[in-house]
Amino acid sequence: MGEWLIIILSIAGTIIVYGAARKLYMRFSYPFTLPIVTGTAAIILFLMSTGISYDTYMSGGQWIEHLLGPAVVALAYPLYKQRSMLKTYFWPITMSVSIGAVVGVFSGYYMSLLAGLENELIASVLPKSVTTPVAMELAAVINGPPPLAAVFVMVAGIGGVLTAPLLYKYFGIQHVLARGISIGSASHAIGTAKALESSEKEGAASTVAMTISAVIVSIIIPLSASWLF
Amino acid sequence: MMDILRIMLHIGILYLFYYAGVWIQEQLNLIIPGSIIGMLLLLLCFYFKLIKPKWVELGTSMILGHMPLLFMPVTAGTIVYVDLFAGAGMWLVVIAFASTLIVIIVTGKTAQFFAKRREEHG
Protein backbone atom coordinates (compact mmCIF):
# COMPACT_ATOMS: atom_id res chain seq x y z
CA MET A 1 0.00 0.00 0.00
CA GLY A 2 2.66 2.50 1.10
CA GLU A 3 4.78 1.47 -1.84
CA TRP A 4 2.05 2.32 -4.31
CA LEU A 5 1.50 5.67 -2.65
CA ILE A 6 5.17 6.53 -3.10
CA ILE A 7 5.01 5.51 -6.76
CA ILE A 8 1.92 7.61 -7.42
CA LEU A 9 3.29 10.58 -5.49
CA SER A 10 6.62 10.57 -7.32
CA ILE A 11 4.92 10.35 -10.71
CA ALA A 12 2.41 13.08 -9.86
CA GLY A 13 5.13 15.22 -8.27
CA THR A 14 7.35 14.96 -11.35
CA ILE A 15 4.46 15.94 -13.63
CA ILE A 16 3.59 18.91 -11.43
CA VAL A 17 7.21 20.08 -11.29
CA TYR A 18 7.45 19.74 -15.06
CA GLY A 19 4.22 21.68 -15.58
CA ALA A 20 5.46 24.48 -13.34
CA ALA A 21 8.86 24.52 -15.05
CA ARG A 22 7.14 24.84 -18.44
CA LYS A 23 5.00 27.73 -17.21
CA LEU A 24 8.11 29.46 -15.91
CA TYR A 25 9.85 28.99 -19.25
CA MET A 26 6.88 30.45 -21.13
CA ARG A 27 7.23 33.63 -19.08
CA PHE A 28 11.02 33.80 -19.01
CA SER A 29 12.52 32.08 -22.04
CA TYR A 30 16.27 31.82 -21.55
CA PRO A 31 18.49 28.79 -22.16
CA PHE A 32 19.07 28.55 -18.41
CA THR A 33 15.35 28.48 -17.63
CA LEU A 34 14.66 25.49 -19.90
CA PRO A 35 12.20 23.15 -18.12
CA ILE A 36 14.79 20.39 -17.99
CA VAL A 37 17.21 22.65 -16.10
CA THR A 38 14.79 24.19 -13.60
CA GLY A 39 12.73 21.00 -13.23
CA THR A 40 15.77 18.84 -12.54
CA ALA A 41 17.08 21.39 -10.06
CA ALA A 42 13.71 21.49 -8.31
CA ILE A 43 13.56 17.70 -7.95
CA ILE A 44 17.14 17.54 -6.66
CA LEU A 45 16.53 20.35 -4.15
CA PHE A 46 13.35 18.62 -3.02
CA LEU A 47 15.08 15.28 -2.48
CA MET A 48 18.01 16.90 -0.69
CA SER A 49 15.87 18.98 1.64
CA THR A 50 13.47 16.16 2.55
CA GLY A 51 16.15 13.48 2.74
CA ILE A 52 14.15 11.17 0.47
CA SER A 53 16.57 8.91 -1.36
CA TYR A 54 16.88 8.95 -5.12
CA ASP A 55 16.07 5.22 -5.23
CA THR A 56 12.80 5.79 -3.39
CA TYR A 57 11.87 8.54 -5.82
CA MET A 58 12.81 6.36 -8.77
CA SER A 59 10.39 3.60 -7.73
CA GLY A 60 7.86 5.94 -9.31
CA GLY A 61 10.19 7.88 -11.60
CA GLN A 62 11.16 4.75 -13.53
CA TRP A 63 7.62 4.55 -14.90
CA ILE A 64 8.12 7.90 -16.57
CA GLU A 65 11.62 6.99 -17.67
CA HIS A 66 10.21 3.89 -19.33
CA LEU A 67 8.58 6.07 -22.00
CA LEU A 68 12.01 7.06 -23.33
CA GLY A 69 12.18 3.96 -25.54
CA PRO A 70 9.05 4.81 -27.54
CA ALA A 71 10.19 8.46 -27.53
CA VAL A 72 13.25 7.50 -29.56
CA VAL A 73 11.02 5.52 -31.94
CA ALA A 74 8.83 8.62 -32.29
CA LEU A 75 11.76 10.52 -33.87
CA ALA A 76 10.97 8.65 -37.09
CA TYR A 77 7.92 10.87 -37.54
CA PRO A 78 9.59 14.31 -37.83
CA LEU A 79 12.33 12.76 -39.97
CA TYR A 80 9.76 11.27 -42.34
CA LYS A 81 7.94 14.59 -42.57
CA GLN A 82 11.17 16.23 -43.76
CA ARG A 83 11.92 13.51 -46.29
CA SER A 84 11.82 15.90 -49.26
CA MET A 85 14.56 18.02 -47.70
CA LEU A 86 16.56 14.89 -46.92
CA LYS A 87 16.16 13.75 -50.52
CA THR A 88 17.21 17.07 -52.08
CA TYR A 89 20.21 17.51 -49.81
CA PHE A 90 21.03 13.89 -49.11
CA TRP A 91 24.80 14.15 -49.58
CA PRO A 92 25.37 17.55 -47.95
CA ILE A 93 23.39 16.35 -44.94
CA THR A 94 24.81 12.84 -44.52
CA MET A 95 28.41 13.94 -45.20
CA SER A 96 28.44 16.87 -42.80
CA VAL A 97 26.42 15.10 -40.09
CA SER A 98 28.74 12.08 -40.25
CA ILE A 99 31.82 14.26 -39.99
CA GLY A 100 30.21 16.20 -37.15
CA ALA A 101 29.35 12.97 -35.32
CA VAL A 102 32.91 11.66 -35.56
CA VAL A 103 34.38 15.02 -34.53
CA GLY A 104 31.94 15.26 -31.61
CA VAL A 105 32.76 11.84 -30.19
CA PHE A 106 36.52 11.93 -30.70
CA SER A 107 37.18 15.54 -29.71
CA GLY A 108 35.41 14.73 -26.44
CA TYR A 109 37.46 11.58 -26.08
CA TYR A 110 40.88 13.11 -26.66
CA MET A 111 40.23 16.15 -24.51
CA SER A 112 39.14 13.82 -21.70
CA LEU A 113 42.33 11.80 -22.11
CA LEU A 114 44.38 15.00 -21.91
CA ALA A 115 42.55 15.93 -18.72
CA GLY A 116 43.45 12.49 -17.34
CA LEU A 117 39.86 11.44 -16.60
CA GLU A 118 38.72 7.93 -15.73
CA ASN A 119 36.94 5.74 -18.26
CA GLU A 120 33.58 5.89 -16.51
CA LEU A 121 33.56 9.67 -16.82
CA ILE A 122 34.86 9.71 -20.37
CA ALA A 123 32.07 7.31 -21.35
CA SER A 124 29.46 9.70 -20.05
CA VAL A 125 30.69 12.64 -22.15
CA LEU A 126 31.10 10.90 -25.54
CA PRO A 127 27.41 10.84 -26.57
CA LYS A 128 26.75 14.47 -25.54
CA SER A 129 25.82 15.71 -29.04
CA VAL A 130 22.78 13.45 -29.45
CA THR A 131 19.31 13.71 -28.02
CA THR A 132 19.06 12.75 -24.33
CA PRO A 133 17.27 9.36 -24.51
CA VAL A 134 19.75 8.07 -27.09
CA ALA A 135 22.73 9.55 -25.24
CA MET A 136 21.71 7.84 -22.01
CA GLU A 137 21.32 4.51 -23.73
CA LEU A 138 24.70 4.86 -25.44
CA ALA A 139 26.41 5.87 -22.20
CA ALA A 140 24.98 2.77 -20.54
CA VAL A 141 26.37 0.58 -23.35
CA ILE A 142 29.93 1.82 -22.64
CA ASN A 143 29.47 1.83 -18.84
CA GLY A 144 29.03 5.54 -18.33
CA PRO A 145 26.36 6.70 -15.84
CA PRO A 146 23.25 7.83 -17.81
CA PRO A 147 22.44 10.75 -15.46
CA LEU A 148 25.88 12.25 -16.12
CA ALA A 149 25.45 11.70 -19.85
CA ALA A 150 22.19 13.64 -19.62
CA VAL A 151 23.97 16.56 -17.92
CA PHE A 152 26.56 16.81 -20.70
CA VAL A 153 23.79 16.62 -23.28
CA MET A 154 22.33 19.69 -21.57
CA VAL A 155 25.73 21.41 -21.65
CA ALA A 156 26.00 20.69 -25.39
CA GLY A 157 22.46 21.95 -25.97
CA ILE A 158 22.66 25.15 -23.97
CA GLY A 159 26.30 25.86 -24.81
CA GLY A 160 25.61 25.44 -28.51
CA VAL A 161 22.54 27.65 -28.53
CA LEU A 162 24.36 30.42 -26.64
CA THR A 163 27.44 30.46 -28.85
CA ALA A 164 26.11 29.49 -32.30
CA PRO A 165 25.26 33.07 -33.41
CA LEU A 166 28.84 34.18 -32.66
CA LEU A 167 30.38 31.14 -34.32
CA TYR A 168 28.25 31.61 -37.44
CA LYS A 169 29.51 35.17 -37.65
CA TYR A 170 33.21 34.52 -37.05
CA PHE A 171 33.40 31.44 -39.24
CA GLY A 172 31.22 32.81 -42.03
CA ILE A 173 28.45 30.22 -41.81
CA GLN A 174 25.56 32.04 -43.50
CA HIS A 175 23.81 29.26 -45.37
CA VAL A 176 20.47 28.52 -43.69
CA LEU A 177 20.82 24.81 -44.32
CA ALA A 178 24.37 24.73 -42.91
CA ARG A 179 23.25 26.56 -39.78
CA GLY A 180 20.41 24.12 -39.21
CA ILE A 181 22.58 21.08 -39.81
CA SER A 182 25.35 22.30 -37.51
CA ILE A 183 23.10 23.20 -34.57
CA GLY A 184 21.11 19.97 -34.96
CA SER A 185 24.33 17.92 -34.99
CA ALA A 186 25.85 19.69 -32.00
CA SER A 187 22.89 20.65 -29.84
CA HIS A 188 20.09 18.15 -30.67
CA ALA A 189 16.55 19.13 -29.60
CA ILE A 190 17.57 22.29 -27.74
CA GLY A 191 19.37 23.50 -30.86
CA THR A 192 16.46 22.48 -33.07
CA ALA A 193 14.01 24.52 -30.99
CA LYS A 194 16.29 27.53 -31.47
CA ALA A 195 16.68 26.89 -35.19
CA LEU A 196 12.89 26.78 -35.57
CA GLU A 197 12.76 30.30 -34.13
CA SER A 198 15.04 31.51 -36.94
CA SER A 199 13.19 29.92 -39.85
CA GLU A 200 11.20 26.88 -40.80
CA LYS A 201 13.90 25.68 -43.17
CA GLU A 202 16.61 26.00 -40.54
CA GLY A 203 14.42 24.07 -38.11
CA ALA A 204 13.75 21.36 -40.66
CA ALA A 205 17.46 20.96 -41.41
CA SER A 206 18.18 20.78 -37.69
CA THR A 207 15.48 18.14 -37.16
CA VAL A 208 16.90 15.96 -39.91
CA ALA A 209 20.47 16.47 -38.68
CA MET A 210 19.74 15.62 -35.04
CA THR A 211 17.93 12.41 -35.97
CA ILE A 212 20.56 11.21 -38.42
CA SER A 213 23.28 12.20 -35.97
CA ALA A 214 21.58 10.02 -33.32
CA VAL A 215 21.68 7.04 -35.67
CA ILE A 216 25.31 7.60 -36.70
CA VAL A 217 26.58 8.15 -33.16
CA SER A 218 24.66 5.00 -32.12
CA ILE A 219 26.87 3.11 -34.56
CA ILE A 220 30.16 4.92 -33.87
CA ILE A 221 30.17 4.65 -30.09
CA PRO A 222 29.48 0.92 -29.64
CA LEU A 223 31.80 0.14 -32.60
CA SER A 224 34.77 2.09 -31.30
CA ALA A 225 34.18 1.28 -27.63
CA SER A 226 36.47 -1.74 -27.61
CA TRP A 227 39.54 0.22 -28.66
CA LEU A 228 38.66 3.48 -26.90
CA PHE A 229 38.63 1.87 -23.46
CA MET B 1 -11.65 11.77 -24.18
CA MET B 2 -11.32 10.30 -27.69
CA ASP B 3 -8.02 12.13 -27.99
CA ILE B 4 -6.66 10.53 -24.85
CA LEU B 5 -7.55 7.08 -26.16
CA ARG B 6 -5.98 7.92 -29.49
CA ILE B 7 -2.78 9.16 -27.84
CA MET B 8 -2.59 5.95 -25.80
CA LEU B 9 -3.12 3.84 -28.90
CA HIS B 10 -0.43 5.76 -30.78
CA ILE B 11 2.04 5.38 -27.94
CA GLY B 12 1.11 1.70 -27.88
CA ILE B 13 2.16 1.43 -31.52
CA LEU B 14 5.44 3.18 -30.70
CA TYR B 15 6.00 0.67 -27.88
CA LEU B 16 5.42 -2.17 -30.33
CA PHE B 17 8.18 -0.83 -32.56
CA TYR B 18 10.41 -0.25 -29.57
CA TYR B 19 10.06 -3.85 -28.41
CA ALA B 20 10.47 -5.14 -31.96
CA GLY B 21 13.73 -3.15 -32.13
CA VAL B 22 14.93 -4.52 -28.81
CA TRP B 23 14.02 -8.05 -29.90
CA ILE B 24 15.92 -7.72 -33.17
CA GLN B 25 18.90 -6.26 -31.36
CA GLU B 26 19.00 -9.22 -28.96
CA GLN B 27 18.38 -11.87 -31.60
CA LEU B 28 20.99 -10.59 -34.03
CA ASN B 29 23.34 -9.42 -31.29
CA LEU B 30 23.56 -5.98 -32.87
CA ILE B 31 25.52 -3.14 -31.31
CA ILE B 32 22.96 -0.46 -32.14
CA PRO B 33 20.43 0.23 -29.34
CA GLY B 34 17.02 -1.41 -29.82
CA SER B 35 15.23 1.94 -29.67
CA ILE B 36 17.18 3.20 -32.69
CA ILE B 37 16.41 -0.03 -34.57
CA GLY B 38 12.75 0.50 -33.69
CA MET B 39 12.92 4.02 -35.07
CA LEU B 40 14.46 2.83 -38.34
CA LEU B 41 11.76 0.13 -38.56
CA LEU B 42 9.00 2.71 -38.17
CA LEU B 43 10.70 4.90 -40.77
CA LEU B 44 10.75 1.98 -43.20
CA CYS B 45 7.08 1.28 -42.52
CA PHE B 46 6.24 4.91 -43.29
CA TYR B 47 8.31 4.73 -46.43
CA PHE B 48 6.71 1.58 -47.77
CA LYS B 49 3.30 2.90 -46.73
CA LEU B 50 2.67 0.02 -44.34
CA ILE B 51 1.86 2.54 -41.64
CA LYS B 52 0.27 5.92 -42.22
CA PRO B 53 1.94 8.76 -40.32
CA LYS B 54 -1.55 9.77 -39.20
CA TRP B 55 -1.83 6.56 -37.16
CA VAL B 56 0.87 7.71 -34.76
CA GLU B 57 0.71 11.48 -35.21
CA LEU B 58 -0.96 12.48 -31.95
CA GLY B 59 1.12 10.11 -29.87
CA THR B 60 4.43 11.21 -31.37
CA SER B 61 3.74 14.92 -31.01
CA MET B 62 2.65 14.32 -27.42
CA ILE B 63 5.70 12.27 -26.51
CA LEU B 64 8.20 14.47 -28.40
CA GLY B 65 6.62 17.68 -27.12
CA HIS B 66 7.06 16.59 -23.52
CA MET B 67 10.39 14.82 -23.80
CA PRO B 68 11.95 16.82 -20.90
CA LEU B 69 9.34 15.32 -18.56
CA LEU B 70 10.39 11.84 -19.62
CA PHE B 71 14.05 12.25 -18.77
CA MET B 72 13.67 14.48 -15.74
CA PRO B 73 13.69 11.48 -13.37
CA VAL B 74 17.02 10.37 -14.84
CA THR B 75 18.63 13.81 -14.85
CA ALA B 76 17.61 14.12 -11.20
CA GLY B 77 19.97 11.17 -10.74
CA THR B 78 22.87 13.62 -10.90
CA ILE B 79 22.08 14.06 -7.19
CA VAL B 80 24.27 10.99 -6.68
CA TYR B 81 27.14 12.72 -8.51
CA VAL B 82 26.92 16.18 -6.99
CA ASP B 83 30.38 15.91 -5.41
CA LEU B 84 31.85 15.12 -8.80
CA PHE B 85 31.10 18.61 -10.06
CA ALA B 86 33.54 20.10 -7.61
CA GLY B 87 36.40 18.19 -9.30
CA ALA B 88 36.61 16.12 -12.47
CA GLY B 89 33.03 16.94 -13.37
CA MET B 90 33.93 20.56 -14.01
CA TRP B 91 36.51 19.41 -16.53
CA LEU B 92 33.85 17.40 -18.27
CA VAL B 93 31.55 20.40 -18.49
CA VAL B 94 34.37 22.38 -20.10
CA ILE B 95 35.16 19.50 -22.46
CA ALA B 96 31.51 19.01 -23.45
CA PHE B 97 31.23 22.72 -24.14
CA ALA B 98 34.47 23.00 -26.13
CA SER B 99 33.67 19.91 -28.15
CA THR B 100 30.24 21.34 -28.97
CA LEU B 101 31.83 24.48 -30.40
CA ILE B 102 34.13 22.36 -32.54
CA VAL B 103 31.15 20.35 -33.83
CA ILE B 104 29.21 23.49 -34.76
CA ILE B 105 32.18 24.96 -36.67
CA VAL B 106 33.24 21.78 -38.47
CA THR B 107 29.69 20.63 -39.32
CA GLY B 108 28.59 24.10 -40.34
CA LYS B 109 31.59 24.65 -42.63
CA THR B 110 31.28 21.18 -44.19
CA ALA B 111 27.53 21.51 -44.70
CA GLN B 112 27.94 24.94 -46.25
CA PHE B 113 30.57 23.67 -48.65
CA PHE B 114 28.44 20.73 -49.82
CA ALA B 115 25.16 22.65 -49.87
CA LYS B 116 26.63 25.40 -52.07
CA ARG B 117 28.07 22.82 -54.41
CA ARG B 118 24.72 21.07 -54.57
CA GLU B 119 23.02 24.33 -55.49
CA GLU B 120 25.61 25.36 -58.08
CA HIS B 121 25.81 22.04 -59.86
CA GLY B 122 22.18 21.07 -59.33
Short mmCIF file of C-alpha atoms in Angstrom, two decimals, chain A residues 2 10 13 24 48 60 68 83 86 88 93 97 101 111 113 116 135 140-141 144-145 154-155 187 211 224 227:
data_model
loop_
_atom_site.label_atom_id
_atom_site.label_comp_id
_atom_site.label_asym_id
_atom_site.label_seq_id
_atom_site.Cartn_x
_atom_site.Cartn_y
_atom_site.Cartn_z
CA GLY A 2 2.66 2.50 1.10
CA SER A 10 6.62 10.57 -7.32
CA GLY A 13 5.13 15.22 -8.27
CA LEU A 24 8.11 29.46 -15.91
CA MET A 48 18.01 16.90 -0.69
CA GLY A 60 7.86 5.94 -9.31
CA LEU A 68 12.01 7.06 -23.33
CA ARG A 83 11.92 13.51 -46.29
CA LEU A 86 16.56 14.89 -46.92
CA THR A 88 17.21 17.07 -52.08
CA ILE A 93 23.39 16.35 -44.94
CA VAL A 97 26.42 15.10 -40.09
CA ALA A 101 29.35 12.97 -35.32
CA MET A 111 40.23 16.15 -24.51
CA LEU A 113 42.33 11.80 -22.11
CA GLY A 116 43.45 12.49 -17.34
CA ALA A 135 22.73 9.55 -25.24
CA ALA A 140 24.98 2.77 -20.54
CA VAL A 141 26.37 0.58 -23.35
CA GLY A 144 29.03 5.54 -18.33
CA PRO A 145 26.36 6.70 -15.84
CA MET A 154 22.33 19.69 -21.57
CA VAL A 155 25.73 21.41 -21.65
CA SER A 187 22.89 20.65 -29.84
CA THR A 211 17.93 12.41 -35.97
CA SER A 224 34.77 2.09 -31.30
CA TRP A 227 39.54 0.22 -28.66
#
